[in-house]
CSV table of C-alpha atoms and ligand atoms in Angstrom, one decimal:
chain,number,residue,atom,x,y,z
A,1,MET,CA,63.2,-56.9,-113.9
A,2,THR,CA,59.7,-55.6,-113.5
A,3,ASP,CA,56.8,-57.3,-115.1
A,4,THR,CA,53.7,-55.2,-115.6
A,5,VAL,CA,52.3,-55.3,-119.2
A,6,LEU,CA,53.7,-51.7,-119.7
A,7,ASP,CA,57.2,-52.7,-118.4
A,8,ARG,CA,57.2,-55.6,-120.8
A,9,PHE,CA,56.0,-53.6,-123.7
A,10,LEU,CA,58.6,-50.9,-123.2
A,11,ARG,CA,61.3,-53.5,-123.0
A,12,TYR,CA,60.2,-55.3,-126.2
A,13,VAL,CA,59.7,-52.3,-128.4
A,14,GLN,CA,63.4,-51.2,-127.9
A,15,ILE,CA,64.6,-54.3,-129.6
A,16,ASP,CA,64.7,-53.9,-133.4
A,17,THR,CA,62.9,-56.7,-135.0
A,18,GLN,CA,62.1,-55.4,-138.5
A,19,SER,CA,61.5,-58.1,-141.1
A,20,ASP,CA,62.7,-58.0,-144.7
A,21,PRO,CA,60.7,-59.2,-147.6
A,22,THR,CA,63.8,-59.4,-149.9
A,23,SER,CA,65.6,-61.8,-147.6
A,24,PRO,CA,65.6,-65.5,-148.4
A,25,THR,CA,66.5,-66.6,-144.9
A,26,GLN,CA,64.3,-68.0,-142.1
A,27,PRO,CA,63.5,-65.9,-140.2
A,28,SER,CA,64.0,-63.1,-142.7
A,29,THR,CA,66.2,-61.1,-140.3
A,30,GLU,CA,68.4,-62.6,-137.5
A,31,LYS,CA,67.6,-59.7,-135.2
A,32,GLN,CA,64.1,-61.0,-134.7
A,33,LYS,CA,65.6,-63.9,-132.7
A,34,THR,CA,67.0,-61.4,-130.2
A,35,LEU,CA,63.5,-60.7,-128.9
A,36,SER,CA,62.5,-64.4,-129.3
A,37,ARG,CA,65.4,-65.4,-127.1
A,38,LEU,CA,64.6,-62.8,-124.5
A,39,LEU,CA,61.0,-64.1,-124.4
A,40,VAL,CA,62.2,-67.6,-123.9
A,41,SER,CA,64.4,-66.6,-121.0
A,42,GLU,CA,61.7,-64.5,-119.4
A,43,LEU,CA,59.2,-67.3,-119.8
A,44,LEU,CA,61.6,-69.8,-118.2
A,45,ALA,CA,62.3,-67.4,-115.3
A,46,ILE,CA,58.5,-67.1,-114.7
A,47,GLY,CA,58.2,-70.8,-114.6
A,48,PHE,CA,57.1,-72.0,-118.0
A,49,ALA,CA,59.2,-75.2,-118.0
A,50,ASP,CA,58.8,-76.0,-121.7
A,51,ALA,CA,59.5,-72.5,-123.2
A,52,GLU,CA,61.7,-72.8,-126.3
A,53,MET,CA,62.6,-71.2,-129.6
A,54,ASP,CA,62.9,-73.6,-132.5
A,55,SER,CA,65.5,-73.3,-135.3
A,56,ASN,CA,63.0,-71.3,-137.4
A,57,GLY,CA,62.6,-68.6,-134.8
A,58,TYR,CA,59.2,-69.6,-133.4
A,59,VAL,CA,58.6,-69.5,-129.6
A,60,TYR,CA,56.4,-72.1,-128.0
A,61,ALA,CA,55.4,-72.4,-124.4
A,62,THR,CA,52.5,-73.9,-122.3
A,63,VAL,CA,50.5,-72.9,-119.3
A,64,PRO,CA,49.6,-76.3,-118.0
A,65,ALA,CA,45.9,-77.0,-117.2
A,66,ASN,CA,44.9,-76.7,-113.5
A,67,THR,CA,41.5,-78.4,-113.9
A,68,ASP,CA,40.2,-82.0,-114.2
A,69,LYS,CA,37.7,-81.0,-117.0
A,70,ASP,CA,38.4,-81.9,-120.6
A,71,VAL,CA,39.0,-78.4,-121.9
A,72,PRO,CA,40.0,-77.8,-125.6
A,73,VAL,CA,43.6,-76.5,-125.8
A,74,ILE,CA,43.6,-72.9,-127.0
A,75,CYS,CA,46.5,-70.8,-128.2
A,76,PHE,CA,47.3,-67.1,-128.0
A,77,CYS,CA,49.6,-65.9,-130.8
A,78,SER,CA,51.3,-62.7,-131.8
A,79,HIS,CA,54.3,-61.8,-134.0
A,80,VAL,CA,57.7,-60.5,-133.0
A,81,ASP,CA,58.6,-58.6,-136.2
A,82,THR,CA,57.7,-55.1,-137.1
A,83,ALA,CA,56.8,-53.8,-140.6
A,84,PRO,CA,59.4,-52.9,-143.2
A,85,ASP,CA,57.4,-49.7,-144.0
A,86,PHE,CA,59.2,-47.6,-141.4
A,87,SER,CA,62.4,-47.8,-139.3
A,88,GLY,CA,62.3,-49.9,-136.1
A,89,THR,CA,65.9,-49.0,-135.1
A,90,GLY,CA,66.5,-47.2,-131.8
A,91,VAL,CA,62.8,-46.9,-130.8
A,92,LYS,CA,62.5,-44.4,-127.9
A,93,PRO,CA,59.1,-44.8,-126.5
A,94,GLN,CA,57.5,-41.7,-124.9
A,95,ILE,CA,55.0,-41.9,-122.1
A,96,ILE,CA,52.3,-39.3,-121.8
A,97,LYS,CA,50.8,-39.8,-118.3
A,98,ASN,CA,47.2,-38.9,-117.7
A,99,TYR,CA,46.6,-37.7,-121.3
A,100,ALA,CA,44.6,-34.4,-121.2
A,101,GLY,CA,43.4,-34.5,-124.8
A,102,GLY,CA,44.6,-32.6,-127.8
A,103,ASP,CA,47.1,-33.1,-130.6
A,104,ILE,CA,50.4,-34.7,-129.7
A,105,THR,CA,53.6,-33.3,-131.2
A,106,LEU,CA,56.4,-35.9,-131.2
A,107,VAL,CA,59.5,-34.7,-129.4
A,108,GLY,CA,62.2,-36.1,-131.8
A,109,ASP,CA,60.6,-34.7,-135.0
A,110,LYS,CA,58.3,-31.8,-134.4
A,111,SER,CA,56.8,-32.2,-137.9
A,112,ARG,CA,55.1,-35.3,-136.8
A,113,VAL,CA,51.9,-34.7,-134.9
A,114,ILE,CA,49.2,-37.2,-133.9
A,115,CYS,CA,46.1,-35.1,-134.6
A,116,VAL,CA,42.8,-35.8,-132.9
A,117,ALA,CA,41.1,-35.0,-136.2
A,118,GLU,CA,42.9,-37.9,-137.8
A,119,HIS,CA,42.9,-40.2,-134.7
A,120,PRO,CA,39.4,-39.6,-133.2
A,121,GLU,CA,40.0,-42.7,-131.0
A,122,LEU,CA,42.2,-40.4,-128.8
A,123,ASN,CA,39.0,-38.9,-127.5
A,124,ASN,CA,38.3,-42.2,-125.7
A,125,GLN,CA,41.8,-42.0,-124.0
A,126,ILE,CA,41.4,-38.9,-121.8
A,127,GLY,CA,43.1,-39.7,-118.4
A,128,ASN,CA,44.9,-42.7,-119.8
A,129,ASP,CA,48.7,-43.2,-120.1
A,130,LEU,CA,49.7,-43.1,-123.8
A,131,ILE,CA,52.8,-44.5,-125.3
A,132,THR,CA,54.1,-42.9,-128.6
A,133,THR,CA,57.4,-42.8,-130.4
A,134,ASP,CA,59.7,-39.8,-130.6
A,135,GLY,CA,58.7,-39.5,-134.3
A,136,THR,CA,61.8,-41.0,-135.8
A,137,THR,CA,60.8,-44.7,-135.8
A,138,LEU,CA,57.6,-46.7,-135.6
A,139,LEU,CA,56.6,-47.9,-132.2
A,140,GLY,CA,56.0,-51.6,-132.8
A,141,ALA,CA,52.8,-51.9,-130.8
A,142,ASP,CA,52.0,-54.0,-133.8
A,143,ASP,CA,52.6,-56.5,-132.4
A,144,LYS,CA,54.7,-56.2,-129.3
A,145,ALA,CA,51.6,-55.1,-127.4
A,146,GLY,CA,50.2,-58.5,-128.2
A,147,ILE,CA,53.3,-60.2,-126.9
A,148,ALA,CA,53.4,-58.2,-123.7
A,149,GLU,CA,49.7,-58.9,-123.1
A,150,ILE,CA,50.0,-62.6,-123.7
A,151,VAL,CA,53.0,-63.0,-121.4
A,152,THR,CA,51.4,-61.0,-118.7
A,153,ALA,CA,48.2,-62.9,-118.9
A,154,ALA,CA,50.0,-66.2,-119.0
A,155,GLU,CA,51.9,-65.4,-115.8
A,156,ILE,CA,48.6,-64.6,-114.1
A,157,LEU,CA,47.1,-67.9,-115.3
A,158,LEU,CA,50.2,-69.8,-114.2
A,159,LYS,CA,50.4,-68.3,-110.7
A,160,ASP,CA,46.8,-67.6,-109.7
A,161,LYS,CA,45.3,-70.9,-108.7
A,162,SER,CA,41.9,-69.4,-108.2
A,163,ILE,CA,41.4,-69.2,-112.0
A,164,PRO,CA,40.6,-72.7,-113.4
A,165,HIS,CA,41.7,-73.2,-117.0
A,166,GLY,CA,42.7,-75.8,-119.5
A,167,ALA,CA,46.1,-76.0,-121.2
A,168,ILE,CA,47.0,-72.7,-122.9
A,169,LYS,CA,49.6,-72.5,-125.6
A,170,LEU,CA,51.7,-69.4,-126.3
A,171,LEU,CA,53.0,-68.9,-129.8
A,172,PHE,CA,55.3,-66.0,-131.0
A,173,THR,CA,56.0,-66.0,-134.7
A,174,PRO,CA,58.5,-64.2,-136.9
A,175,ASP,CA,57.9,-62.5,-140.3
A,176,GLU,CA,54.1,-61.8,-140.1
A,177,GLU,CA,54.5,-58.4,-141.7
A,178,ILE,CA,56.0,-59.9,-144.9
A,179,GLY,CA,53.3,-62.7,-145.2
A,180,ARG,CA,55.5,-65.5,-144.0
A,181,GLY,CA,54.4,-65.7,-140.4
A,182,VAL,CA,53.0,-69.2,-140.5
A,183,ASP,CA,55.2,-70.7,-143.2
A,184,LYS,CA,57.2,-72.8,-140.7
A,185,VAL,CA,54.9,-73.1,-137.8
A,186,ASP,CA,54.7,-76.6,-136.3
A,187,LEU,CA,51.0,-77.1,-135.6
A,188,LYS,CA,51.5,-80.6,-134.4
A,189,LYS,CA,54.0,-79.5,-131.8
A,190,LEU,CA,51.8,-76.6,-130.8
A,191,GLY,CA,48.9,-79.1,-130.2
A,192,ALA,CA,46.1,-76.5,-130.0
A,193,ARG,CA,42.5,-76.9,-131.1
A,194,PHE,CA,41.7,-73.2,-131.5
A,195,ALA,CA,43.6,-70.0,-131.5
A,196,TYR,CA,43.5,-66.2,-131.1
A,197,THR,CA,45.9,-63.8,-132.6
A,198,MET,CA,46.3,-60.7,-130.4
A,199,ASP,CA,46.9,-58.3,-133.3
A,200,GLY,CA,43.9,-56.1,-133.8
A,201,GLU,CA,43.5,-52.4,-133.0
A,202,THR,CA,40.8,-50.7,-130.9
A,203,ALA,CA,40.0,-52.1,-127.4
A,204,GLY,CA,36.9,-54.3,-127.6
A,205,THR,CA,37.2,-55.5,-131.2
A,206,ILE,CA,37.1,-59.1,-132.3
A,207,GLU,CA,37.6,-59.9,-135.9
A,208,ASP,CA,36.5,-63.2,-137.5
A,209,GLU,CA,36.4,-62.2,-141.2
A,210,THR,CA,39.0,-61.5,-143.8
A,211,PHE,CA,38.8,-60.9,-147.5
A,212,SER,CA,38.7,-63.8,-149.9
A,213,ALA,CA,41.3,-63.2,-152.5
A,214,ASP,CA,42.0,-64.2,-156.1
A,215,GLY,CA,44.7,-63.1,-158.6
A,216,LEU,CA,43.7,-62.5,-162.2
A,217,GLU,CA,45.8,-62.3,-165.3
A,218,ILE,CA,44.5,-61.0,-168.6
A,219,SER,CA,46.7,-61.9,-171.6
A,220,ILE,CA,46.0,-59.9,-174.7
A,221,THR,CA,47.3,-60.9,-178.2
A,222,GLY,CA,47.2,-58.0,-180.7
A,223,VAL,CA,48.2,-57.6,-184.4
A,224,ALA,CA,51.8,-56.4,-184.8
A,225,MET,CA,53.4,-54.9,-187.9
A,226,HIS,CA,55.7,-52.2,-189.2
A,227,PRO,CA,54.3,-48.9,-188.0
A,228,GLY,CA,55.0,-47.3,-191.3
A,229,PHE,CA,52.5,-49.6,-193.1
A,230,ALA,CA,50.0,-50.2,-190.3
A,231,LYS,CA,47.0,-48.1,-191.4
A,232,GLY,CA,43.7,-49.9,-190.7
A,233,ARG,CA,45.5,-53.1,-189.7
A,234,MET,CA,47.6,-52.7,-186.6
A,235,GLU,CA,46.0,-53.7,-183.3
A,236,ASN,CA,48.4,-52.6,-180.5
A,237,ALA,CA,48.0,-54.9,-177.4
A,238,ILE,CA,49.4,-52.1,-175.2
A,239,LYS,CA,46.5,-49.8,-176.2
A,240,ILE,CA,43.9,-52.6,-175.8
A,241,ALA,CA,45.3,-53.2,-172.2
A,242,GLY,CA,45.0,-49.5,-171.5
A,243,GLU,CA,41.4,-49.4,-172.7
A,244,ILE,CA,40.5,-52.4,-170.4
A,245,ILE,CA,42.1,-50.7,-167.4
A,246,ALA,CA,40.4,-47.4,-168.2
A,247,ARG,CA,37.0,-49.1,-168.1
A,248,LEU,CA,37.3,-50.5,-164.6
A,249,PRO,CA,34.6,-48.8,-162.6
A,250,HIS,CA,35.7,-46.5,-159.7
A,251,ASP,CA,33.0,-47.9,-157.4
A,252,VAL,CA,34.7,-51.3,-157.6
A,253,SER,CA,38.2,-50.0,-156.9
A,254,PRO,CA,40.3,-49.8,-153.7
A,255,GLU,CA,40.1,-46.0,-153.8
A,256,GLY,CA,36.3,-46.1,-154.2
A,257,THR,CA,35.3,-48.7,-151.6
A,258,GLU,CA,35.4,-49.3,-147.8
A,259,GLY,CA,33.6,-51.4,-145.2
A,260,ARG,CA,32.2,-54.6,-146.7
A,261,ASP,CA,32.6,-53.8,-150.4
A,262,GLY,CA,35.2,-55.6,-152.4
A,263,PHE,CA,37.2,-54.4,-155.4
A,264,VAL,CA,39.2,-55.1,-158.5
A,265,HIS,CA,42.7,-53.6,-158.5
A,266,PRO,CA,45.3,-53.7,-161.3
A,267,VAL,CA,48.8,-54.3,-159.8
A,268,GLY,CA,50.9,-54.7,-162.9
A,269,VAL,CA,51.1,-54.3,-166.7
A,270,THR,CA,53.7,-55.5,-169.1
A,271,GLY,CA,53.3,-55.2,-172.8
A,272,SER,CA,54.5,-55.0,-176.4
A,273,MET,CA,52.5,-54.3,-179.5
A,274,GLU,CA,51.9,-58.0,-180.0
A,275,LYS,CA,51.2,-59.1,-176.4
A,276,ALA,CA,50.2,-57.4,-173.2
A,277,VAL,CA,49.5,-58.8,-169.7
A,278,ILE,CA,47.5,-57.1,-167.0
A,279,SER,CA,47.8,-58.5,-163.5
A,280,MET,CA,45.0,-57.7,-161.1
A,281,ILE,CA,43.9,-58.7,-157.6
A,282,VAL,CA,40.3,-59.3,-156.7
A,283,ARG,CA,39.0,-59.0,-153.2
A,284,ASP,CA,35.6,-59.6,-151.6
A,285,PHE,CA,34.2,-61.0,-148.4
A,286,THR,CA,32.3,-63.8,-150.3
A,287,VAL,CA,33.4,-66.1,-153.0
A,288,ALA,CA,30.2,-65.3,-155.0
A,289,GLY,CA,31.3,-61.6,-154.9
A,290,LEU,CA,34.7,-62.6,-156.2
A,291,HIS,CA,33.1,-64.5,-159.1
A,292,GLU,CA,30.8,-61.5,-159.9
A,293,LYS,CA,33.8,-59.2,-160.1
A,294,GLU,CA,35.7,-61.7,-162.3
A,295,ALA,CA,32.7,-61.9,-164.6
A,296,MET,CA,32.6,-58.1,-164.8
A,297,VAL,CA,36.3,-57.9,-165.8
A,298,ASP,CA,35.6,-60.6,-168.5
A,299,GLU,CA,32.7,-58.5,-169.8
A,300,ILE,CA,34.8,-55.4,-170.0
A,301,ALA,CA,37.6,-57.3,-171.8
A,302,LYS,CA,35.1,-58.8,-174.2
A,303,ALA,CA,33.5,-55.4,-175.0
A,304,VAL,CA,36.9,-53.8,-175.7
A,305,ILE,CA,38.3,-56.6,-177.8
A,306,ALA,CA,35.1,-56.6,-180.0
A,307,ASN,CA,36.6,-53.4,-181.6
A,308,TYR,CA,39.8,-55.3,-182.5
A,309,PRO,CA,38.8,-58.2,-184.8
A,310,GLY,CA,42.3,-59.5,-185.2
A,311,SER,CA,43.0,-59.6,-181.5
A,312,SER,CA,42.1,-62.0,-178.6
A,313,TYR,CA,42.4,-62.3,-174.9
A,314,ARG,CA,42.5,-64.9,-172.2
A,315,ILE,CA,41.8,-64.6,-168.5
A,316,ALA,CA,43.4,-66.9,-165.9
A,317,VAL,CA,42.2,-66.8,-162.3
A,318,LYS,CA,44.3,-68.0,-159.4
A,319,GLU,CA,42.9,-68.6,-155.8
A,320,GLN,CA,45.0,-66.7,-153.2
A,321,TYR,CA,43.3,-67.0,-149.9
A,322,ARG,CA,39.8,-67.4,-148.4
A,323,ASN,CA,37.7,-65.6,-145.8
A,324,MET,CA,38.5,-67.3,-142.4
A,325,LYS,CA,34.8,-67.0,-141.5
A,326,GLU,CA,34.2,-70.1,-143.6
A,327,VAL,CA,36.2,-72.0,-141.0
A,328,LEU,CA,35.3,-70.0,-137.8
A,329,ASP,CA,31.5,-70.5,-138.5
A,330,LYS,CA,32.0,-74.2,-138.0
A,331,ASN,CA,33.1,-73.5,-134.4
A,332,PRO,CA,31.0,-70.5,-133.4
A,333,GLU,CA,32.1,-70.8,-129.7
A,334,ILE,CA,35.5,-69.3,-130.7
A,335,VAL,CA,34.0,-66.0,-131.4
A,336,GLU,CA,31.1,-66.3,-128.9
A,337,PHE,CA,33.5,-66.8,-126.0
A,338,ALA,CA,35.8,-64.0,-127.1
A,339,VAL,CA,32.7,-61.6,-127.3
A,340,GLU,CA,31.8,-62.7,-123.7
A,341,ALA,CA,35.3,-62.4,-122.4
A,342,ILE,CA,35.6,-58.8,-123.8
A,343,ARG,CA,32.3,-58.0,-122.0
A,344,ARG,CA,33.5,-59.5,-118.8
A,345,ALA,CA,36.7,-57.4,-119.1
A,346,GLY,CA,34.5,-54.4,-119.1
A,347,MET,CA,34.1,-53.4,-122.7
A,348,GLU,CA,31.4,-53.3,-125.3
A,349,PRO,CA,32.4,-56.0,-127.9
A,350,VAL,CA,32.6,-54.8,-131.5
A,351,ARG,CA,32.7,-57.4,-134.3
A,352,GLY,CA,34.9,-56.4,-137.2
A,353,SER,CA,36.2,-57.6,-140.5
A,354,ILE,CA,39.6,-57.2,-141.9
A,355,ARG,CA,40.1,-55.7,-145.4
A,356,GLY,CA,43.1,-58.0,-146.1
A,357,GLY,CA,44.4,-61.4,-145.1
A,358,THR,CA,46.0,-62.3,-141.8
A,359,ASP,CA,48.1,-65.1,-140.3
A,360,GLY,CA,44.8,-66.0,-138.6
A,361,SER,CA,43.2,-66.7,-142.0
A,362,ARG,CA,46.1,-68.9,-143.0
A,363,LEU,CA,46.1,-70.7,-139.7
A,364,SER,CA,42.4,-71.3,-140.0
A,365,PHE,CA,42.8,-73.0,-143.3
A,366,MET,CA,45.8,-75.0,-142.1
A,367,GLY,CA,43.5,-76.6,-139.5
A,368,LEU,CA,43.8,-74.2,-136.5
A,369,PRO,CA,40.7,-72.0,-136.5
A,370,THR,CA,41.9,-68.6,-135.4
A,371,ALA,CA,40.1,-65.3,-134.7
A,372,ASN,CA,41.8,-61.9,-134.1
A,373,ILE,CA,41.4,-59.9,-130.9
A,374,PHE,CA,42.4,-56.3,-130.3
A,375,ALA,CA,45.9,-55.6,-128.9
A,376,GLY,CA,45.1,-51.8,-128.5
A,377,GLY,CA,47.6,-50.2,-130.9
A,378,HIS,CA,46.7,-47.5,-133.4
A,379,ALA,CA,48.3,-46.0,-136.6
A,380,PHE,CA,50.2,-49.2,-137.3
A,381,HIS,CA,53.4,-49.2,-139.4
A,382,SER,CA,54.0,-45.5,-138.9
A,383,PRO,CA,55.9,-43.0,-136.7
A,384,LEU,CA,52.5,-41.9,-135.4
A,385,GLU,CA,51.8,-45.3,-133.8
A,386,TRP,CA,50.4,-45.1,-130.3
A,387,ILE,CA,48.8,-47.2,-127.6
A,388,SER,CA,47.5,-46.8,-124.1
A,389,ARG,CA,48.5,-48.7,-121.0
A,390,GLN,CA,44.9,-49.1,-120.0
A,391,ASP,CA,43.9,-50.8,-123.3
A,392,MET,CA,46.8,-53.2,-122.9
A,393,GLU,CA,45.5,-54.0,-119.5
A,394,LYS,CA,42.1,-54.6,-120.9
A,395,ALA,CA,43.6,-57.1,-123.4
A,396,VAL,CA,45.3,-58.9,-120.5
A,397,SER,CA,41.9,-59.2,-118.7
A,398,THR,CA,40.3,-60.4,-121.9
A,399,ILE,CA,42.9,-63.2,-122.3
A,400,VAL,CA,42.4,-64.3,-118.6
A,401,GLU,CA,38.6,-64.2,-119.0
A,402,LEU,CA,38.8,-66.2,-122.2
A,403,ALA,CA,40.9,-68.9,-120.5
A,404,ARG,CA,38.4,-69.0,-117.7
A,405,LEU,CA,35.4,-69.2,-120.1
A,406,TRP,CA,36.7,-72.2,-122.1
A,407,GLU,CA,37.0,-74.1,-118.8
A,408,GLU,CA,33.7,-72.9,-117.5
A,409,ARG,CA,31.8,-74.0,-120.6
A,410,ALA,CA,33.7,-77.4,-121.1
B,501,ZN,ZN1,50.4,-57.2,-136.6
């Protein structure tokens, strides 16, 4: 068994660990435990005496402190499952050594091509060793790259006595891709003060922001009657719902926004003549932005309903999750140290925000402030997924430097 970050990565991606949103079991698929069990046996073999998988499929292990300083315990976390969006069965990783540039046609399905035009990040990879799929499955760099990087860095920290560090916790979770990754995590057992998920994309990025999210339901009550005798009196709730949806502005929609702009997005409509319900999700990086968008929807509904004197509407707002920056800003060293570690590992740090939620945002609000660091993968959840060996090695250095920094600054 060899143990470079690339060796580990190639070993892990060949194990099918797809999660299943329709499954009620914990973890959602038994096969995720195949990788979790392998990780435990590898960790024990390296010398992590306390490595174990619990009954919920979570893997825990500790790199003991090798310093007398009182260093906060930090955790590195990634997820074992791959996305349900594309097959993860029979992954055949392809290695392109010393990438010369240009489009990459995948050998198992020639219709699948990783084009430089669509993946401009390839331009920064000339001379690197790339790993792709054969085109018939996803790769699973999301997030087996993160696992390979954490295990490789942990082995360095365990064995290289010249790097002083506090206690470092490793955490590998199931079911992240179906939103259940931290449902059964035992934070008490983990015993960490701060954490980093290794689950971002481009080398050098550190993400400390996610959307804040609300769900919104508009219930419309119309005026129902026999259609044969309805002239001048019927008010069809289905049509009222349609008018409200039609008035939602394009520049506040998912298809009309990017970067730091939030949106309102209808995700479901049910209706009869008498009653219709529109379900929407609202996203923004600030709570004030969420409230602004909710007020806008209310104005639109009010304006539409004004033309239907017999009808009425009600809006119910439900909080879904909040921007993890609210928590991370209270402990700014989490991100500061990550930025410095990325620099020491030889990259120019890039701060990013995530147009969605992550396990890090949930962990942050559960009491474990967690930022997200790059793992190096690209084109997640698709057969065009790719990563370079060199970027994985940079992630390993970043983890080692971070461990060193927390000790240095303690
Ligand atoms: Zn991921």
